[in-house]
Amino acid sequence: MELRHLRYFIVVAEEGHITRAAERLGMQQPPLSQRIKAMERELDVRLFHRKARGVELTDAGRAFLNNARAVLAQLDHTFETTRRTARGEEGRISIGIVPASPFHPLVPRAIRAFREAYPLVSVRLEERLGGELLELLRSEQIDVAFIRMPHADQEGLVINRLLEEPMLVALPGAHALARSGGKGESPLLLKHLARETFILYGPPGIGLREMTMAACRAAGFSPRVGQEAPRIASTLSLVAVGLGISLVPASLRHMYVDGVVYRRLSGAVQPNAPLDLASRRGDPSAAVRHFLNLVSQAAKSFRFDDSEHGRRRARKRKSFAGPG
């Protein structure tokens, strides 16, 4: 029995008449009648009562009709799901994020836009350090990853630079440079922090940790390293209790931590923190391609003052200016 035979049976049941069913199916009546009889022989049941003016389902026929419709409905669903998956409109995508990336407005904004554009694609987030994310990417446990700096080993991967943002200095609230008024509100020269104790985070030699070391060397000093932390959140906690200062991406100012004050940097040395998107080279997934394209377009149109911090500053300037 073939699937098309189930469709023949359903049409005959709906029409209650072999000839009308044959016309609807675009075939001759005798072959259709023979096919129905062949199905009855194969099932060893009578599906229809033959009457002078048509046919009527038996109890077995009604049971078969319900199941035949269910089978074809499931098959149609399977076909449509397959087509949507091929178009990248359905399926799943696993997105890796380093601890510092969710605080950049672009990251949640892009993921939210993707979910709105492709609601049938299941999204899963995986937070790890950058090196771990790249290994998960290579082993196909995740599909894309937001990272803060490309690693030396990029074999089989594509690393797209989305944007760069300035780095700020995070200071303990009781620090002299964090006091309100005067110099506390002004940008700081990195070289003026040469005697401070720096809290570094992340694995040695890569990521934002290396950015801090390189920026300090460019400013003419080697930073005095105090306690080290594995992640941004624990770094800010150490800053809050007064164990040192740290350079962090400007988007971290959205993360309020009691006892931490952020200050901008000025001068010739202006360290920037990159935000990159990593993917597997030649990944065939249409959903991944859609995500890469969407994030790329979002990054091109992104302005850092689009962030909530920028909007707050704009509202503040407007209130000072008065109406009109």
mmCIF file of C-alpha atoms in Angstrom:
data_model
loop_
_atom_site.group_PDB
_atom_site.id
_atom_site.type_symbol
_atom_site.label_atom_id
_atom_site.label_comp_id
_atom_site.label_asym_id
_atom_site.label_seq_id
_atom_site.Cartn_x
_atom_site.Cartn_y
_atom_site.Cartn_z
ATOM 1 C CA MET A 1 0.000 0.000 0.000
ATOM 2 C CA GLU A 2 1.372 3.404 -0.967
ATOM 3 C CA LEU A 3 0.697 6.813 0.543
ATOM 4 C CA ARG A 4 -1.223 7.881 -2.543
ATOM 5 C CA HIS A 5 -3.600 4.982 -1.931
ATOM 6 C CA LEU A 6 -4.437 6.491 1.474
ATOM 7 C CA ARG A 7 -5.352 9.711 -0.317
ATOM 8 C CA TYR A 8 -7.567 7.735 -2.748
ATOM 9 C CA PHE A 9 -9.371 6.124 0.185
ATOM 10 C CA ILE A 10 -9.892 9.473 1.985
ATOM 11 C CA VAL A 11 -11.421 11.093 -1.120
ATOM 12 C CA VAL A 12 -13.787 8.146 -1.667
ATOM 13 C CA ALA A 13 -14.837 8.324 1.999
ATOM 14 C CA GLU A 14 -15.449 12.076 1.734
ATOM 15 C CA GLU A 15 -17.396 11.847 -1.514
ATOM 16 C CA GLY A 16 -19.333 8.688 -0.628
ATOM 17 C CA HIS A 17 -19.262 7.838 -4.319
ATOM 18 C CA ILE A 18 -16.565 6.126 -6.436
ATOM 19 C CA THR A 19 -17.317 8.018 -9.672
ATOM 20 C CA ARG A 20 -17.319 11.459 -8.035
ATOM 21 C CA ALA A 21 -14.120 10.559 -6.156
ATOM 22 C CA ALA A 22 -12.469 9.502 -9.438
ATOM 23 C CA GLU A 23 -13.418 12.818 -11.043
ATOM 24 C CA ARG A 24 -11.998 14.722 -8.084
ATOM 25 C CA LEU A 25 -8.772 12.717 -8.281
ATOM 26 C CA GLY A 26 -8.529 13.131 -12.059
ATOM 27 C CA MET A 27 -8.572 9.413 -12.804
ATOM 28 C CA GLN A 28 -10.918 6.790 -14.237
ATOM 29 C CA GLN A 29 -13.502 5.064 -12.051
ATOM 30 C CA PRO A 30 -12.498 1.405 -12.698
ATOM 31 C CA PRO A 31 -8.844 1.759 -11.528
ATOM 32 C CA LEU A 32 -10.003 3.594 -8.399
ATOM 33 C CA SER A 33 -12.590 0.927 -7.614
ATOM 34 C CA GLN A 34 -9.979 -1.787 -8.123
ATOM 35 C CA ARG A 35 -7.537 0.035 -5.834
ATOM 36 C CA ILE A 36 -10.093 0.229 -3.002
ATOM 37 C CA LYS A 37 -10.832 -3.498 -3.342
ATOM 38 C CA ALA A 38 -7.082 -4.248 -3.306
ATOM 39 C CA MET A 39 -6.752 -2.272 -0.048
ATOM 40 C CA GLU A 40 -9.586 -4.270 1.494
ATOM 41 C CA ARG A 41 -7.895 -7.532 0.490
ATOM 42 C CA GLU A 42 -4.576 -6.331 1.910
ATOM 43 C CA LEU A 43 -6.182 -5.299 5.201
ATOM 44 C CA ASP A 44 -8.543 -8.289 5.181
ATOM 45 C CA VAL A 45 -11.456 -6.017 6.165
ATOM 46 C CA ARG A 46 -14.386 -4.412 4.402
ATOM 47 C CA LEU A 47 -13.925 -0.629 4.323
ATOM 48 C CA PHE A 48 -17.173 0.304 2.513
ATOM 49 C CA HIS A 49 -20.688 -0.936 2.205
ATOM 50 C CA ARG A 50 -21.618 -0.820 -1.501
ATOM 51 C CA LYS A 51 -24.992 0.744 -2.136
ATOM 52 C CA ALA A 52 -27.001 1.536 -5.228
ATOM 53 C CA ARG A 53 -26.148 5.234 -5.082
ATOM 54 C CA GLY A 54 -22.670 5.154 -3.658
ATOM 55 C CA VAL A 55 -20.619 3.749 -0.801
ATOM 56 C CA GLU A 56 -20.744 4.070 2.985
ATOM 57 C CA LEU A 57 -17.966 3.516 5.493
ATOM 58 C CA THR A 58 -18.040 0.462 7.724
ATOM 59 C CA ASP A 59 -16.941 0.723 11.360
ATOM 60 C CA ALA A 60 -13.515 -0.542 10.291
ATOM 61 C CA GLY A 61 -13.534 2.015 7.463
ATOM 62 C CA ARG A 62 -14.216 4.881 9.878
ATOM 63 C CA ALA A 63 -11.331 3.789 12.093
ATOM 64 C CA PHE A 64 -9.067 3.513 9.059
ATOM 65 C CA LEU A 65 -10.152 6.970 7.856
ATOM 66 C CA ASN A 66 -9.193 8.650 11.138
ATOM 67 C CA ASN A 67 -5.783 7.017 11.154
ATOM 68 C CA ALA A 68 -5.178 7.653 7.455
ATOM 69 C CA ARG A 69 -5.851 11.349 7.955
ATOM 70 C CA ALA A 70 -3.504 11.415 10.952
ATOM 71 C CA VAL A 71 -0.738 9.718 8.949
ATOM 72 C CA LEU A 72 -1.020 12.151 6.057
ATOM 73 C CA ALA A 73 -1.246 15.158 8.381
ATOM 74 C CA GLN A 74 1.934 14.045 10.131
ATOM 75 C CA LEU A 75 3.603 13.489 6.777
ATOM 76 C CA ASP A 76 2.607 16.974 5.584
ATOM 77 C CA HIS A 77 3.954 18.408 8.833
ATOM 78 C CA THR A 78 7.210 16.534 8.334
ATOM 79 C CA PHE A 79 7.560 17.824 4.790
ATOM 80 C CA GLU A 80 6.883 21.421 5.832
ATOM 81 C CA THR A 81 9.240 21.209 8.816
ATOM 82 C CA THR A 82 11.955 19.887 6.516
ATOM 83 C CA ARG A 83 11.408 22.734 4.048
ATOM 84 C CA ARG A 84 11.445 25.369 6.828
ATOM 85 C CA THR A 85 14.611 23.871 8.271
ATOM 86 C CA ALA A 86 16.285 23.948 4.859
ATOM 87 C CA ARG A 87 15.319 27.623 4.581
ATOM 88 C CA GLY A 88 16.659 28.322 8.080
ATOM 89 C CA GLU A 89 13.197 29.167 9.391
ATOM 90 C CA GLU A 90 13.043 26.259 11.837
ATOM 91 C CA GLY A 91 15.563 24.227 13.795
ATOM 92 C CA ARG A 92 17.986 25.171 16.529
ATOM 93 C CA ILE A 93 21.074 27.277 17.047
ATOM 94 C CA SER A 94 23.480 27.229 19.976
ATOM 95 C CA ILE A 95 25.226 30.536 20.703
ATOM 96 C CA GLY A 96 28.358 30.803 22.801
ATOM 97 C CA ILE A 97 29.069 33.937 24.831
ATOM 98 C CA VAL A 98 32.063 34.942 26.919
ATOM 99 C CA PRO A 99 31.222 36.420 30.357
ATOM 100 C CA ALA A 100 31.842 40.019 29.238
ATOM 101 C CA SER A 101 29.869 39.898 25.980
ATOM 102 C CA PRO A 102 26.219 39.926 27.219
ATOM 103 C CA PHE A 103 26.744 43.398 28.702
ATOM 104 C CA HIS A 104 27.402 44.896 25.289
ATOM 105 C CA PRO A 105 24.023 46.132 23.962
ATOM 106 C CA LEU A 106 24.648 44.640 20.530
ATOM 107 C CA VAL A 107 24.677 41.050 21.800
ATOM 108 C CA PRO A 108 21.245 40.815 23.491
ATOM 109 C CA ARG A 109 19.792 43.136 20.850
ATOM 110 C CA ALA A 110 20.956 40.893 17.980
ATOM 111 C CA ILE A 111 19.821 37.678 19.672
ATOM 112 C CA ARG A 112 16.428 39.215 20.428
ATOM 113 C CA ALA A 113 16.071 40.397 16.809
ATOM 114 C CA PHE A 114 16.935 36.906 15.543
ATOM 115 C CA ARG A 115 14.324 35.295 17.785
ATOM 116 C CA GLU A 116 11.717 37.753 16.545
ATOM 117 C CA ALA A 117 12.657 37.166 12.888
ATOM 118 C CA TYR A 118 12.862 33.356 13.223
ATOM 119 C CA PRO A 119 10.517 32.362 16.068
ATOM 120 C CA LEU A 120 10.573 28.660 15.122
ATOM 121 C CA VAL A 121 14.340 28.398 15.599
ATOM 122 C CA SER A 122 15.199 27.277 19.127
ATOM 123 C CA VAL A 123 18.016 29.366 20.647
ATOM 124 C CA ARG A 124 20.348 28.035 23.355
ATOM 125 C CA LEU A 125 23.072 30.098 25.072
ATOM 126 C CA GLU A 126 26.337 28.671 26.400
ATOM 127 C CA GLU A 127 28.598 30.843 28.574
ATOM 128 C CA ARG A 128 32.284 29.890 28.669
ATOM 129 C CA LEU A 129 35.681 31.501 28.371
ATOM 130 C CA GLY A 130 36.837 32.317 24.841
ATOM 131 C CA GLY A 131 39.198 29.369 24.364
ATOM 132 C CA GLU A 132 36.575 26.916 25.591
ATOM 133 C CA LEU A 133 33.992 28.358 23.206
ATOM 134 C CA LEU A 134 36.284 27.903 20.219
ATOM 135 C CA GLU A 135 36.813 24.249 21.153
ATOM 136 C CA LEU A 136 33.047 23.753 21.477
ATOM 137 C CA LEU A 137 32.678 25.404 18.085
ATOM 138 C CA ARG A 138 35.185 23.060 16.456
ATOM 139 C CA SER A 139 33.518 20.006 17.998
ATOM 140 C CA GLU A 140 30.104 21.248 16.723
ATOM 141 C CA GLN A 141 28.661 21.529 20.231
ATOM 142 C CA ILE A 142 27.814 25.164 19.538
ATOM 143 C CA ASP A 143 27.213 26.972 16.234
ATOM 144 C CA VAL A 144 28.516 30.519 16.757
ATOM 145 C CA ALA A 145 30.312 32.370 19.536
ATOM 146 C CA PHE A 146 30.676 35.974 20.643
ATOM 147 C CA ILE A 147 34.283 36.368 21.780
ATOM 148 C CA ARG A 148 36.359 39.306 22.920
ATOM 149 C CA MET A 149 39.609 38.576 21.064
ATOM 150 C CA PRO A 150 40.644 36.081 18.360
ATOM 151 C CA HIS A 151 42.910 33.323 19.599
ATOM 152 C CA ALA A 152 46.079 32.208 17.860
ATOM 153 C CA ASP A 153 44.590 28.920 16.655
ATOM 154 C CA GLN A 154 41.776 29.756 14.235
ATOM 155 C CA GLU A 155 41.974 26.643 12.053
ATOM 156 C CA GLY A 156 38.601 25.773 10.547
ATOM 157 C CA LEU A 157 36.993 28.916 11.944
ATOM 158 C CA VAL A 158 35.920 32.306 10.647
ATOM 159 C CA ILE A 159 36.384 35.238 13.035
ATOM 160 C CA ASN A 160 34.443 38.379 12.081
ATOM 161 C CA ARG A 161 35.270 41.633 13.840
ATOM 162 C CA LEU A 162 31.926 43.205 14.723
ATOM 163 C CA LEU A 163 33.122 46.375 16.441
ATOM 164 C CA GLU A 164 35.452 47.819 19.041
ATOM 165 C CA GLU A 165 34.530 49.746 22.155
ATOM 166 C CA PRO A 166 36.681 51.876 24.478
ATOM 167 C CA MET A 167 37.860 50.472 27.767
ATOM 168 C CA LEU A 168 37.152 52.185 31.080
ATOM 169 C CA VAL A 169 38.882 51.948 34.413
ATOM 170 C CA ALA A 170 36.835 50.430 37.225
ATOM 171 C CA LEU A 171 37.781 51.971 40.571
ATOM 172 C CA PRO A 172 36.761 51.255 44.155
ATOM 173 C CA GLY A 173 34.183 53.787 45.261
ATOM 174 C CA ALA A 174 36.485 55.035 48.039
ATOM 175 C CA HIS A 175 39.407 55.613 45.664
ATOM 176 C CA ALA A 176 40.619 59.212 45.409
ATOM 177 C CA LEU A 177 40.087 59.225 41.644
ATOM 178 C CA ALA A 178 36.509 58.016 42.071
ATOM 179 C CA ARG A 179 35.327 60.868 44.241
ATOM 180 C CA SER A 180 32.581 63.048 42.776
ATOM 181 C CA GLY A 181 33.568 66.471 41.590
ATOM 182 C CA GLY A 182 36.900 67.692 40.333
ATOM 183 C CA LYS A 183 39.196 65.158 38.751
ATOM 184 C CA GLY A 184 36.902 62.318 39.718
ATOM 185 C CA GLU A 185 34.546 63.308 36.914
ATOM 186 C CA SER A 186 37.259 63.846 34.294
ATOM 187 C CA PRO A 187 38.837 61.254 32.003
ATOM 188 C CA LEU A 188 42.007 59.698 33.400
ATOM 189 C CA LEU A 189 45.360 59.246 31.734
ATOM 190 C CA LEU A 190 46.372 55.610 31.820
ATOM 191 C CA LYS A 191 49.949 56.526 32.788
ATOM 192 C CA HIS A 192 48.629 58.116 35.984
ATOM 193 C CA LEU A 193 47.535 54.640 37.087
ATOM 194 C CA ALA A 194 51.086 53.262 37.018
ATOM 195 C CA ARG A 195 51.281 52.937 40.819
ATOM 196 C CA GLU A 196 47.920 51.228 41.149
ATOM 197 C CA THR A 197 47.351 47.543 41.739
ATOM 198 C CA PHE A 198 45.592 45.963 38.772
ATOM 199 C CA ILE A 199 43.168 43.085 38.963
ATOM 200 C CA LEU A 200 43.422 40.942 35.832
ATOM 201 C CA TYR A 201 40.876 38.422 34.620
ATOM 202 C CA GLY A 202 40.795 35.575 32.136
ATOM 203 C CA PRO A 203 43.512 33.160 30.975
ATOM 204 C CA PRO A 204 47.068 34.540 30.646
ATOM 205 C CA GLY A 205 48.169 35.835 27.259
ATOM 206 C CA ILE A 206 44.766 36.185 25.577
ATOM 207 C CA GLY A 207 41.551 38.197 25.616
ATOM 208 C CA LEU A 208 40.973 41.363 27.598
ATOM 209 C CA ARG A 209 43.700 40.398 30.053
ATOM 210 C CA GLU A 210 46.286 40.789 27.307
ATOM 211 C CA MET A 211 44.601 44.024 26.185
ATOM 212 C CA THR A 212 45.203 45.476 29.663
ATOM 213 C CA MET A 213 48.865 44.422 29.719
ATOM 214 C CA ALA A 214 49.502 45.809 26.233
ATOM 215 C CA ALA A 215 47.774 49.133 26.997
ATOM 216 C CA CYS A 216 49.804 49.632 30.177
ATOM 217 C CA ARG A 217 53.055 48.862 28.378
ATOM 218 C CA ALA A 218 52.079 51.354 25.648
ATOM 219 C CA ALA A 219 51.533 53.949 28.394
ATOM 220 C CA GLY A 220 55.087 53.361 29.637
ATOM 221 C CA PHE A 221 54.736 50.987 32.579
ATOM 222 C CA SER A 222 54.239 47.369 33.498
ATOM 223 C CA PRO A 223 51.153 46.999 35.669
ATOM 224 C CA ARG A 224 51.524 45.792 39.213
ATOM 225 C CA VAL A 225 49.250 42.761 39.301
ATOM 226 C CA GLY A 226 47.392 41.947 42.456
ATOM 227 C CA GLN A 227 44.724 39.320 42.773
ATOM 228 C CA GLU A 228 43.546 37.593 39.578
ATOM 229 C CA ALA A 229 39.997 36.586 38.719
ATOM 230 C CA PRO A 230 38.537 34.109 36.217
ATOM 231 C CA ARG A 231 35.627 36.288 35.069
ATOM 232 C CA ILE A 232 34.432 39.869 34.823
ATOM 233 C CA ALA A 233 31.829 39.577 37.599
ATOM 234 C CA SER A 234 34.357 38.358 40.155
ATOM 235 C CA THR A 235 36.803 41.051 38.980
ATOM 236 C CA LEU A 236 34.316 43.810 39.772
ATOM 237 C CA SER A 237 33.651 42.258 43.166
ATOM 238 C CA LEU A 238 37.374 42.470 43.957
ATOM 239 C CA VAL A 239 37.423 46.094 42.806
ATOM 240 C CA ALA A 240 34.403 46.874 44.987
ATOM 241 C CA VAL A 241 36.153 45.697 48.161
ATOM 242 C CA GLY A 242 39.209 47.826 47.359
ATOM 243 C CA LEU A 243 41.736 45.200 46.281
ATOM 244 C CA GLY A 244 42.670 47.055 43.103
ATOM 245 C CA ILE A 245 41.492 48.572 39.847
ATOM 246 C CA SER A 246 40.742 47.021 36.481
ATOM 247 C CA LEU A 247 40.320 47.986 32.827
ATOM 248 C CA VAL A 248 36.961 46.811 31.492
ATOM 249 C CA PRO A 249 34.952 47.315 28.279
ATOM 250 C CA ALA A 250 32.824 50.459 28.324
ATOM 251 C CA SER A 251 29.641 48.399 28.077
ATOM 252 C CA LEU A 252 30.342 47.080 31.593
ATOM 253 C CA ARG A 253 29.126 50.423 32.958
ATOM 254 C CA HIS A 254 25.636 48.959 32.469
ATOM 255 C CA MET A 255 26.513 46.451 35.204
ATOM 256 C CA TYR A 256 25.896 48.208 38.510
ATOM 257 C CA VAL A 257 28.095 46.917 41.312
ATOM 258 C CA ASP A 258 27.869 48.677 44.663
ATOM 259 C CA GLY A 259 31.251 50.191 45.471
ATOM 260 C CA VAL A 260 32.506 50.382 41.860
ATOM 261 C CA VAL A 261 32.930 53.626 39.905
ATOM 262 C CA TYR A 262 33.793 53.764 36.210
ATOM 263 C CA ARG A 263 36.002 56.443 34.662
ATOM 264 C CA ARG A 264 36.824 57.134 31.030
ATOM 265 C CA LEU A 265 40.409 57.180 29.786
ATOM 266 C CA SER A 266 42.055 59.905 27.743
ATOM 267 C CA GLY A 267 45.415 60.573 26.167
ATOM 268 C CA ALA A 268 47.439 58.973 23.397
ATOM 269 C CA VAL A 269 46.864 55.469 24.720
ATOM 270 C CA GLN A 270 43.221 54.555 24.162
ATOM 271 C CA PRO A 271 42.756 50.792 24.632
ATOM 272 C CA ASN A 272 39.780 49.322 22.796
ATOM 273 C CA ALA A 273 38.037 46.042 23.468
ATOM 274 C CA PRO A 274 37.010 44.104 20.354
ATOM 275 C CA LEU A 275 33.799 42.136 19.995
ATOM 276 C CA ASP A 276 34.068 39.296 17.472
ATOM 277 C CA LEU A 277 31.728 36.622 16.176
ATOM 278 C CA ALA A 278 33.232 33.194 15.508
ATOM 279 C CA SER A 279 31.707 30.456 13.352
ATOM 280 C CA ARG A 280 32.792 27.271 11.591
ATOM 281 C CA ARG A 281 34.124 27.723 8.092
ATOM 282 C CA GLY A 282 31.625 26.384 5.548
ATOM 283 C CA ASP A 283 28.860 25.605 8.056
ATOM 284 C CA PRO A 284 25.901 24.425 5.911
ATOM 285 C CA SER A 285 23.185 25.440 8.377
ATOM 286 C CA ALA A 286 20.788 28.008 6.919
ATOM 287 C CA ALA A 287 19.815 29.142 10.438
ATOM 288 C CA VAL A 288 23.475 29.888 11.198
ATOM 289 C CA ARG A 289 23.814 31.855 7.952
ATOM 290 C CA HIS A 290 20.736 33.900 8.861
ATOM 291 C CA PHE A 291 22.185 34.605 12.306
ATOM 292 C CA LEU A 292 25.574 35.642 10.923
ATOM 293 C CA ASN A 293 23.956 37.986 8.403
ATOM 294 C CA LEU A 294 21.627 39.519 10.981
ATOM 295 C CA VAL A 295 24.436 40.146 13.485
ATOM 296 C CA SER A 296 26.683 41.575 10.763
ATOM 297 C CA GLN A 297 23.988 44.043 9.681
ATOM 298 C CA ALA A 298 23.229 44.968 13.294
ATOM 299 C CA ALA A 299 26.919 45.665 13.952
ATOM 300 C CA LYS A 300 27.207 47.900 10.871
ATOM 301 C CA SER A 301 24.329 50.084 12.024
ATOM 302 C CA PHE A 302 25.259 50.031 15.718
ATOM 303 C CA ARG A 303 26.433 53.187 17.436
ATOM 304 C CA PHE A 304 27.681 53.012 20.986
ATOM 305 C CA ASP A 305 25.483 55.978 21.939
ATOM 306 C CA ASP A 306 22.530 53.782 20.902
ATOM 307 C CA SER A 307 23.038 52.074 24.249
ATOM 308 C CA GLU A 308 20.806 52.868 27.198
ATOM 309 C CA HIS A 309 23.662 54.838 28.729
ATOM 310 C CA GLY A 310 23.754 57.054 25.667
ATOM 311 C CA ARG A 311 19.996 57.540 25.708
ATOM 312 C CA ARG A 312 20.124 58.548 29.350
ATOM 313 C CA ARG A 313 22.823 61.101 28.582
ATOM 314 C CA ALA A 314 20.773 62.449 25.670
ATOM 315 C CA ARG A 315 17.697 62.798 27.877
ATOM 316 C CA LYS A 316 19.819 64.552 30.495
ATOM 317 C CA ARG A 317 21.213 67.007 27.945
ATOM 318 C CA LYS A 318 17.706 67.674 26.658
ATOM 319 C CA SER A 319 16.400 68.388 30.166
ATOM 320 C CA PHE A 320 19.206 70.911 30.705
ATOM 321 C CA ALA A 321 18.399 72.603 27.400
ATOM 322 C CA GLY A 322 14.770 73.095 28.353
ATOM 323 C CA PRO A 323 11.731 72.790 26.080
ATOM 324 C CA GLY A 324 12.143 73.311 22.349
#
